[in-house]
GROMACS .gro file of C-alpha atoms in nm:
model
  365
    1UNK     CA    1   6.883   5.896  16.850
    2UNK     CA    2   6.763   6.235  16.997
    3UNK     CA    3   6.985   6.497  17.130
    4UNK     CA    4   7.013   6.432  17.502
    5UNK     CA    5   6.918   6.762  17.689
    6UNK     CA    6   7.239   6.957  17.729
    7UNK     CA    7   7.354   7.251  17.559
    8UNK     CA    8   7.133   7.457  17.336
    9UNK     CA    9   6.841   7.266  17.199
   10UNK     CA   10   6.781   7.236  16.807
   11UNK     CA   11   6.432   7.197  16.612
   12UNK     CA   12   6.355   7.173  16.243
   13UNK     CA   13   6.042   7.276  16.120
   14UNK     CA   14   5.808   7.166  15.848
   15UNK     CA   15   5.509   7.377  15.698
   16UNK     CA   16   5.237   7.304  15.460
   17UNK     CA   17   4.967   7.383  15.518
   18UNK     CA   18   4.895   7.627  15.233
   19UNK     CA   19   5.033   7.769  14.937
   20UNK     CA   20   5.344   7.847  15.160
   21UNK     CA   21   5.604   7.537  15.185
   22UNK     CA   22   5.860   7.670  15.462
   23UNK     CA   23   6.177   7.511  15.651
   24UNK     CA   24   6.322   7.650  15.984
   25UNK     CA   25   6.616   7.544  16.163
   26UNK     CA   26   6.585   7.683  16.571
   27UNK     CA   27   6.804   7.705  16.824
   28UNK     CA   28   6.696   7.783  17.201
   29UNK     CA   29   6.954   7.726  17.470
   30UNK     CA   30   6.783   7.641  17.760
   31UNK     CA   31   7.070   7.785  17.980
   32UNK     CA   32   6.987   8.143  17.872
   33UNK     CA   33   6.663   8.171  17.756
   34UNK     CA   34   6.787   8.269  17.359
   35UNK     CA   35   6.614   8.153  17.092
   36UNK     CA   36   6.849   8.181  16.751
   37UNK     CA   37   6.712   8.140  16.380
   38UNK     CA   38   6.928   7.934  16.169
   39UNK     CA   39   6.712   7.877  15.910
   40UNK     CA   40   6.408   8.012  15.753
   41UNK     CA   41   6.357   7.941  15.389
   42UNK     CA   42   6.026   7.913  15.198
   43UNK     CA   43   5.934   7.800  14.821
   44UNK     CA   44   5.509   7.976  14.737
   45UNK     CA   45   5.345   7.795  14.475
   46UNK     CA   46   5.193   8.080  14.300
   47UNK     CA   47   4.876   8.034  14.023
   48UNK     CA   48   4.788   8.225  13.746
   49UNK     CA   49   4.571   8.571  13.789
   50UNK     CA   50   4.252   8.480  13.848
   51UNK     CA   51   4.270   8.207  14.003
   52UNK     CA   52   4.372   8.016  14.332
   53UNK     CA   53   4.502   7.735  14.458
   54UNK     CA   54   4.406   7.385  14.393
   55UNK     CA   55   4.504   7.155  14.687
   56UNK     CA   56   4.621   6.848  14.465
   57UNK     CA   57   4.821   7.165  14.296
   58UNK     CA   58   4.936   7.294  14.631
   59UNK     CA   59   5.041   6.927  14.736
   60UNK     CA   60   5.204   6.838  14.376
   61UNK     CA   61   5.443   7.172  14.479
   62UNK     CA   62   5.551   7.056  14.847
   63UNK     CA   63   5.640   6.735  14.731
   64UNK     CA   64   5.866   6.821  14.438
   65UNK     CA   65   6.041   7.095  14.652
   66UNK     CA   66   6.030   6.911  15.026
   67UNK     CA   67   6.379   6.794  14.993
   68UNK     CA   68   6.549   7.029  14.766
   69UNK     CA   69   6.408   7.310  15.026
   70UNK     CA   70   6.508   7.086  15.330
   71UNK     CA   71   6.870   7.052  15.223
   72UNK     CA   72   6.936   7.428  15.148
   73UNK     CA   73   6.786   7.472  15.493
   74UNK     CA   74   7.052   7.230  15.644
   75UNK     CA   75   7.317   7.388  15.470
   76UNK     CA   76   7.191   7.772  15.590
   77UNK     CA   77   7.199   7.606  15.957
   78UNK     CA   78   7.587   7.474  15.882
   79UNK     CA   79   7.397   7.127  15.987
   80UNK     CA   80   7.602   6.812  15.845
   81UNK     CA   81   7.476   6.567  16.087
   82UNK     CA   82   7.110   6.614  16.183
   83UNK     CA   83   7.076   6.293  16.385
   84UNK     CA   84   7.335   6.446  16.644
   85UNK     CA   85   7.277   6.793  16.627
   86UNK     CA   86   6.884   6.838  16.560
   87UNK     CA   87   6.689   6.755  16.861
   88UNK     CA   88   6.321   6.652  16.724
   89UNK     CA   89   6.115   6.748  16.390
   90UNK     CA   90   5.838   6.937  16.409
   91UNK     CA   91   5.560   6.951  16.173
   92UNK     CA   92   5.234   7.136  16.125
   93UNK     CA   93   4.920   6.915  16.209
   94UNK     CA   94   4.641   7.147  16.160
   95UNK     CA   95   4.440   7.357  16.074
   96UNK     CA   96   4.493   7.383  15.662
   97UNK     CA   97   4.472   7.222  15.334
   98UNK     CA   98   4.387   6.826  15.327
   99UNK     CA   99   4.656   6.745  15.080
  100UNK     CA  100   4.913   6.953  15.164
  101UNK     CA  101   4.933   6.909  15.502
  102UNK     CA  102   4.973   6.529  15.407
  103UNK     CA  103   5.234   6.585  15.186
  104UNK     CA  104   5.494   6.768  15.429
  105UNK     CA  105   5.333   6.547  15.737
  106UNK     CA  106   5.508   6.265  15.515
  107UNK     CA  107   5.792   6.421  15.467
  108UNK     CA  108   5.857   6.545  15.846
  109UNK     CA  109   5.791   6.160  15.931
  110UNK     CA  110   6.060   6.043  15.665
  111UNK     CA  111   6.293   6.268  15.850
  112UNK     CA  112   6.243   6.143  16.160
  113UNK     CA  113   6.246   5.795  16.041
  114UNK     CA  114   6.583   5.873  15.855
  115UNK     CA  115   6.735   6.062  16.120
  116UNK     CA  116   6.589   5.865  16.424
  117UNK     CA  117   6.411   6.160  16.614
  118UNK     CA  118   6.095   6.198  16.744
  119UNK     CA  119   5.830   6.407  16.587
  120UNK     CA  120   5.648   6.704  16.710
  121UNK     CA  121   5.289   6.771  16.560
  122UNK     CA  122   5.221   7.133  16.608
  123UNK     CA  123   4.864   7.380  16.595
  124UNK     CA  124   4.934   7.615  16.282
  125UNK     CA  125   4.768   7.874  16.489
  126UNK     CA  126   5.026   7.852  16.767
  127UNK     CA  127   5.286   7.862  16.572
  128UNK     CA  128   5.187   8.211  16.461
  129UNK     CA  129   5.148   8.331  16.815
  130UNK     CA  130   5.481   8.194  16.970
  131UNK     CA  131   5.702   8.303  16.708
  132UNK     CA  132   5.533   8.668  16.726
  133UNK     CA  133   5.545   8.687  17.100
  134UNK     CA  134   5.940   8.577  17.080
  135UNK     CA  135   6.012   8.829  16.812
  136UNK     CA  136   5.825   9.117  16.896
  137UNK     CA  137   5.884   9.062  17.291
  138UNK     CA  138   5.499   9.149  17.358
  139UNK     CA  139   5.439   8.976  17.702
  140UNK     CA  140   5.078   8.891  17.761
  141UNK     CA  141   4.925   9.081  17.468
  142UNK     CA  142   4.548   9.022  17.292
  143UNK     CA  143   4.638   8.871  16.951
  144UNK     CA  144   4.496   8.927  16.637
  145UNK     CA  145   4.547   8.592  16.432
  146UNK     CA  146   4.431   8.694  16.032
  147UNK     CA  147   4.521   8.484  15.725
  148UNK     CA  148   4.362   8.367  15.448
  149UNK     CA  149   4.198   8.059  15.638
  150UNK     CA  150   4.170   8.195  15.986
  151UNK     CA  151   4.005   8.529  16.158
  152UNK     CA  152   4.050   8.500  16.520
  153UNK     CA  153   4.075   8.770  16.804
  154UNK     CA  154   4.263   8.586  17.098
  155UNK     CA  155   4.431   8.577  17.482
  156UNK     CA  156   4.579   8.352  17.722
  157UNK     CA  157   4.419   8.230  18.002
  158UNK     CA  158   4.504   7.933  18.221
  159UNK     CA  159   4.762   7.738  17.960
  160UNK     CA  160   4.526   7.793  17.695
  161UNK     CA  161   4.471   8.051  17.386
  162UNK     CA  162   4.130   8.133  17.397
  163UNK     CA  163   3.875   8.233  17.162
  164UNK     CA  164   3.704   8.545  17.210
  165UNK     CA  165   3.611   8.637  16.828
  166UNK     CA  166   3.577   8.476  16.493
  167UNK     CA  167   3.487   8.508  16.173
  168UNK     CA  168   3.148   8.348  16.097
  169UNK     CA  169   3.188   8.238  15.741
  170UNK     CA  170   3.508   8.266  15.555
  171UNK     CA  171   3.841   8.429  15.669
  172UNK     CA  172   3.945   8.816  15.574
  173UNK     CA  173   4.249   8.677  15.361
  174UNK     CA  174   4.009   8.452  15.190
  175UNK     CA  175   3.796   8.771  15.124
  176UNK     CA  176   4.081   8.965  14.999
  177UNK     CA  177   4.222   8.656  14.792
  178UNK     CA  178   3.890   8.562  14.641
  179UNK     CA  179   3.842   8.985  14.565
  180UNK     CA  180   4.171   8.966  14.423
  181UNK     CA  181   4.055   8.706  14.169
  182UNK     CA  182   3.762   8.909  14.084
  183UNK     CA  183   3.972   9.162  13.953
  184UNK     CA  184   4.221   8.960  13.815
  185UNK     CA  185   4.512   9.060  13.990
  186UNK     CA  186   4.794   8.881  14.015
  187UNK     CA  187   4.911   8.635  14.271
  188UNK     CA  188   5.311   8.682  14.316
  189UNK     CA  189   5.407   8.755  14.529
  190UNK     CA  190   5.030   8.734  14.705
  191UNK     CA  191   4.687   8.877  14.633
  192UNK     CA  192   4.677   9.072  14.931
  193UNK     CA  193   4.952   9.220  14.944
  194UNK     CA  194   4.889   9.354  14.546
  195UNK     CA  195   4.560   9.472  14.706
  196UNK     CA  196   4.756   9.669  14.940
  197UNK     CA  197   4.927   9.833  14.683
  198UNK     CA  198   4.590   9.945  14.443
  199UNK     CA  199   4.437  10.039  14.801
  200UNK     CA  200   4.770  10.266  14.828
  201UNK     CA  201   4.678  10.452  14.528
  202UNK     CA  202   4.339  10.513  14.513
  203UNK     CA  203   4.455  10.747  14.842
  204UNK     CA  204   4.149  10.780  14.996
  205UNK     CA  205   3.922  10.942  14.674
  206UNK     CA  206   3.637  10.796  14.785
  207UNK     CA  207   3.518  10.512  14.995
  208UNK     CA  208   3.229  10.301  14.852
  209UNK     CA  209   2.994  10.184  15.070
  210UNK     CA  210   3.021   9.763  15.177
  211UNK     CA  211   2.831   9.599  15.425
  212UNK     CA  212   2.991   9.621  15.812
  213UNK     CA  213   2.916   9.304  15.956
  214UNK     CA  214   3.048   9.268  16.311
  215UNK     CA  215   2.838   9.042  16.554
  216UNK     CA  216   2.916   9.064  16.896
  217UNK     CA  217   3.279   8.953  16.925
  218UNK     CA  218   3.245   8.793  16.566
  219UNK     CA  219   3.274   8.918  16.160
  220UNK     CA  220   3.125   8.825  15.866
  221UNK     CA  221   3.321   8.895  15.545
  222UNK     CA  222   3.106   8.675  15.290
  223UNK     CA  223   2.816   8.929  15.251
  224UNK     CA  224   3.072   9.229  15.191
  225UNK     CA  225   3.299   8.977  14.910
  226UNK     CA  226   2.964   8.975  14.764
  227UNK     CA  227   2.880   9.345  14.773
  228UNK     CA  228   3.260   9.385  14.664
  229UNK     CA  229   3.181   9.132  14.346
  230UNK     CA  230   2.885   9.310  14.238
  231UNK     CA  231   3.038   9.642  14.281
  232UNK     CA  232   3.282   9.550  14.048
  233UNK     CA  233   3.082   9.410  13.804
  234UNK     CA  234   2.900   9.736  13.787
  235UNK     CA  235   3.246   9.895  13.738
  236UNK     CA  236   3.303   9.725  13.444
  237UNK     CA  237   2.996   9.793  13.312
  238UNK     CA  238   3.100  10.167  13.306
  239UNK     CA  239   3.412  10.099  13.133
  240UNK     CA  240   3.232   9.880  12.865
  241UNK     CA  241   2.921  10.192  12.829
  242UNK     CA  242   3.254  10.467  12.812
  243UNK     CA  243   3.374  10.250  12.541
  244UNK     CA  244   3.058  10.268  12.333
  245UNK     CA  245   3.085  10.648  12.374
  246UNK     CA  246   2.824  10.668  12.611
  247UNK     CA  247   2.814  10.869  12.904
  248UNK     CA  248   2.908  10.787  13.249
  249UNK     CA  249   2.917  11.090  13.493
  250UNK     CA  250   3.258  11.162  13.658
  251UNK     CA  251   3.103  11.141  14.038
  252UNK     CA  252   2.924  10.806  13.946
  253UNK     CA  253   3.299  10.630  13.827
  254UNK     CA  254   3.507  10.419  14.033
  255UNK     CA  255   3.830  10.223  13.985
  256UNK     CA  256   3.986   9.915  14.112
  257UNK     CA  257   4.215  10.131  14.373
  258UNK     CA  258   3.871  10.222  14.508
  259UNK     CA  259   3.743   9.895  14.515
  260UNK     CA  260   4.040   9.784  14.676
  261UNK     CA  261   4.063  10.084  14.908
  262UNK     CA  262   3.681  10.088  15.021
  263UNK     CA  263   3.737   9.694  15.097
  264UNK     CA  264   4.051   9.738  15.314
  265UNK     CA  265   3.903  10.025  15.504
  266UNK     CA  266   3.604   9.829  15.542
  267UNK     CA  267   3.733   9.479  15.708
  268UNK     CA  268   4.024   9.658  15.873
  269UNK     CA  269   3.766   9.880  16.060
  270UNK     CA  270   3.557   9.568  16.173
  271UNK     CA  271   3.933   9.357  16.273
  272UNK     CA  272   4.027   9.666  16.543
  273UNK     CA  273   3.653   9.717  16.677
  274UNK     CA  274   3.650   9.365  16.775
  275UNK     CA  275   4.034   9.356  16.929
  276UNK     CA  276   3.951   9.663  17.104
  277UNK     CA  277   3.654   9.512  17.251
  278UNK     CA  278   3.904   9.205  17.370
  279UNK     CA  279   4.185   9.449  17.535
  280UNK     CA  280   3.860   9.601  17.745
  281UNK     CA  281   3.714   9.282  17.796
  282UNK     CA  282   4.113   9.132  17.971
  283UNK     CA  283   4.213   9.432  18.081
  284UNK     CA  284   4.512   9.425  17.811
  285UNK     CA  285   4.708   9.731  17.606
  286UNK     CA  286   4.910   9.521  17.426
  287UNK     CA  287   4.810   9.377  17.078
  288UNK     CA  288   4.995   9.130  16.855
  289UNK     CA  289   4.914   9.078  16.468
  290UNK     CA  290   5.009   8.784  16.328
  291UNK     CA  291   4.931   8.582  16.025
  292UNK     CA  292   5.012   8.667  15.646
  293UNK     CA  293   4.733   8.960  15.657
  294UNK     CA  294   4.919   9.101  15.958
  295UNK     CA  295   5.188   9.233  15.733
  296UNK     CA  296   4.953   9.470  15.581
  297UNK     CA  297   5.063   9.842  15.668
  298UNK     CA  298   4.748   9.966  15.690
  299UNK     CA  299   4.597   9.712  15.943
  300UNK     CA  300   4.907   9.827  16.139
  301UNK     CA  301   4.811  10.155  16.082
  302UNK     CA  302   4.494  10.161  16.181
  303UNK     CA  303   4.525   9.931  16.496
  304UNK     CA  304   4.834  10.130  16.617
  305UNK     CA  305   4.565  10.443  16.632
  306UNK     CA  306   4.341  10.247  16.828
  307UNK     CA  307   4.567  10.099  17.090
  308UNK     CA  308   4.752  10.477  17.073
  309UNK     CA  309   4.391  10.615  17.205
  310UNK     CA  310   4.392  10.319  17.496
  311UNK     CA  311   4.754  10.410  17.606
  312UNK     CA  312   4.871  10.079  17.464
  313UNK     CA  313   5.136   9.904  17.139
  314UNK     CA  314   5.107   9.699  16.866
  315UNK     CA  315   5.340   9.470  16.776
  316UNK     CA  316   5.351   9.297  16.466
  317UNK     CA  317   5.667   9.134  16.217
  318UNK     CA  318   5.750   9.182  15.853
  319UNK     CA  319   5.671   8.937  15.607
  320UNK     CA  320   5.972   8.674  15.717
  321UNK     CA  321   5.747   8.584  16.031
  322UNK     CA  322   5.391   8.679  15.924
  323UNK     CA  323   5.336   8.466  15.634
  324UNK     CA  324   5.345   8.132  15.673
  325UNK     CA  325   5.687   7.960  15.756
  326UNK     CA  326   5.893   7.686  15.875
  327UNK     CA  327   6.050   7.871  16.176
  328UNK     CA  328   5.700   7.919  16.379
  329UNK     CA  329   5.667   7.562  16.353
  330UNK     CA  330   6.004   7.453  16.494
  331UNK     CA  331   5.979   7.720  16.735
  332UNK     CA  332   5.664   7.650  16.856
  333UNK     CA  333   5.727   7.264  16.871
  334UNK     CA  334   6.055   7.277  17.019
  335UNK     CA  335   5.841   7.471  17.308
  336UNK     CA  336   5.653   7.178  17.351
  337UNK     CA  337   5.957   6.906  17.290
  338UNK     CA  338   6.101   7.057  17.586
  339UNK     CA  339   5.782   7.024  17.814
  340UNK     CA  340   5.817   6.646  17.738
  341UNK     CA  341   5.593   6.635  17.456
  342UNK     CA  342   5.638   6.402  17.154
  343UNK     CA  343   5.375   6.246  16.867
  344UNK     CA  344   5.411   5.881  16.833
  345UNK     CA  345   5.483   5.797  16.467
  346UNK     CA  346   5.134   5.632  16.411
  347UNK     CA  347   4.960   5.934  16.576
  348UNK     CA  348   5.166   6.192  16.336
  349UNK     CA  349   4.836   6.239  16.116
  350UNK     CA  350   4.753   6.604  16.017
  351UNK     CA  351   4.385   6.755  16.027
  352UNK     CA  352   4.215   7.025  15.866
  353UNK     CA  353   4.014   7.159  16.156
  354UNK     CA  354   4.255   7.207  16.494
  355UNK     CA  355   4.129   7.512  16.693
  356UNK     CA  356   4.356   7.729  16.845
  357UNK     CA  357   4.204   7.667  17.201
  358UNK     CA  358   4.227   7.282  17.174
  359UNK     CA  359   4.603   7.295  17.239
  360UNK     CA  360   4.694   7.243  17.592
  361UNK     CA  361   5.058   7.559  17.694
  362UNK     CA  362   5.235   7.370  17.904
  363UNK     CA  363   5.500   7.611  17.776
  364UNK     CA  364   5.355   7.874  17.976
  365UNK     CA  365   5.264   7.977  18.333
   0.00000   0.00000   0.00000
């Protein structure tokens, strides 16, 4: 039986929908206002250099480690009884992988089958929003949503986040992943994030020239992977003419820092043109970074010095909140559990396509 509505409210929540399984315990006390973290614990399934994740893969992972990870969570919480003390469990119905998204849908309705509490389906998307807005404190800010499946530039407006830029193709952490596989780097703890660090060294030598594909209020990144791939096939083609003693003139040579360097710069530089056309566009001087490519520093970096020129902040998290987790999810669906909303069991199916503006804030004024 759910918690009856007194006291501070609690939430578990269960994500999936990538290579990220994560459990969150919440509290928010409606008395005060207070949201506490309990719980936030997270198990990556991480593939060899080279290559990504398979879904059945992905799913195989959340299912061996779905209770194993939801007990430690439990115990983090100090929660013995969860059909007394949790409230509802909240799960992530979209947007992501087909098969893992099943496989921790299933397990959030076993919960709440085994512990008699209602389920909460929640937008992946929104997650990411709420549970930057409630720990950076940024108010009404234009949000920068980048992972590796989504690229959107957003703001609220009448109980919905809408849309105001996309990418067109793939997302800008697919581009860096799928780059990251080109050059064989390695995927623990994430492919971007060892991009980050090549890009760090290369310290600015040179920047090779990519495609800059910005379209209105939209990006492309598929044309500048490309450019990246073939750029990197040519460096290899210098190492392998070096290593027939043939000559390759200094200026001409390149390296994978500079690859990754050239690429960041690149992407980075189309991400803040389009966010600063959405802070002119609502009249906003606040922007908030979230997804697993908002922990990069140099995104930071280089959207701090644009909203510094407007007279406004950034506000981004570290990689507990950015990357994908469990805690955005309860967060986010507790927000709605406490608006009255609830997913029947037989309407707790998960979806691979869930935009970010289909989601009705009742949360919100």
């Amino acid at each position: 039986m759910a918690k009856p509505p007194t006291g501070p409210l609690l939430a578990i929540g269960c994500e999936g929908s990538a290579n990220k399984l994560g459990i969150g315990i919440i509290s928010h006390d409606p008395a005060t206002g207070k949201s506490t973290i309990l719980a936030n614990l997270r198990h990556t399934f991480v593939s060899p250099p080279g290559t990504g994740f398979l879904p059945k893969d992905t799913a195989r992972h959340h299912r061996a480690h779905f209770a194993s990870l939801t007990r430690k969570a439990l115990a983090a919480a100090g929660i013995d009884r969860p059909s007394e003390q949790l409230s509802c469990v909240c799960y992530t119905k979209g947007p992501g992988m087909g098969a893992p998204l099943q496989s921790v849908a299933i397990g959030a309705r076993s919960l709440s089958l085994l512990w008699g509490l209602p389920l909460v389906g929640v937008n992946h998307c929104v997650g990411h929003i709420e549970m930057g807005r409630e720990i950076t404190g940024a108010s009404d800010p234009v949000v920068l949503y980048v992972s590796g499946g989504n690229t959107q530039v957003i703001a609220y407006a009448e109980r919905r986040y809408r849309i105001f830029g996309e990418t067109l193709d793939i997302a800008v952490g697919n581009c860096l992943d799928r780059f990251a596989r080109t050059l064989e780097i390695s995927n623990d703890p994430a492919p971007g994030y060892n991009i980050e660090l090549l890009a760090r060294k290369s310290g600015g030598r040179v920047l090779l020239d990519l495609p800059y594909a910005v379209k209105g209020m939209d990006c492309s990144f598929s044309g500048i992977l490309s450019a990246a791939d073939l750029l990197a096939a040519q460096m290899r083609e210098q190492e392998a003419r070096v290593a027939r003693g043939e000559e390759v003139k200094e200026e001409d040579r390149f390296t994978p820092e500079d690859l990754c360097y050239s690429l960041q710069e690149t992407v980075y530089a189309m991400l803040v043109e389009i966010t600063e056309r959405a802070m002119a566009h609502v009249g906003s001087n606040q922007v908030l970074i979230v997804g697993g490519v908002g922990c990069n520093e140099r995104l930071q970096e280089m959207m701090g010095q644009m909203a510094k020129e407007r007279g406004g902040s950034v506000y981004a998290t570290d990689e507990r909140f950015c990357i994908d987790n469990g805690i955005m999810i309860a967060h986010a669906g507790l927000l709605a559990y406490e608006t009255g909303f609830r997913t029947p069991l037989e309407e707790s199916s998960c979806t691979q396509r869930f935009r970010t503006d289909e989601v009705y804030v009742k949360w919100r004024d």
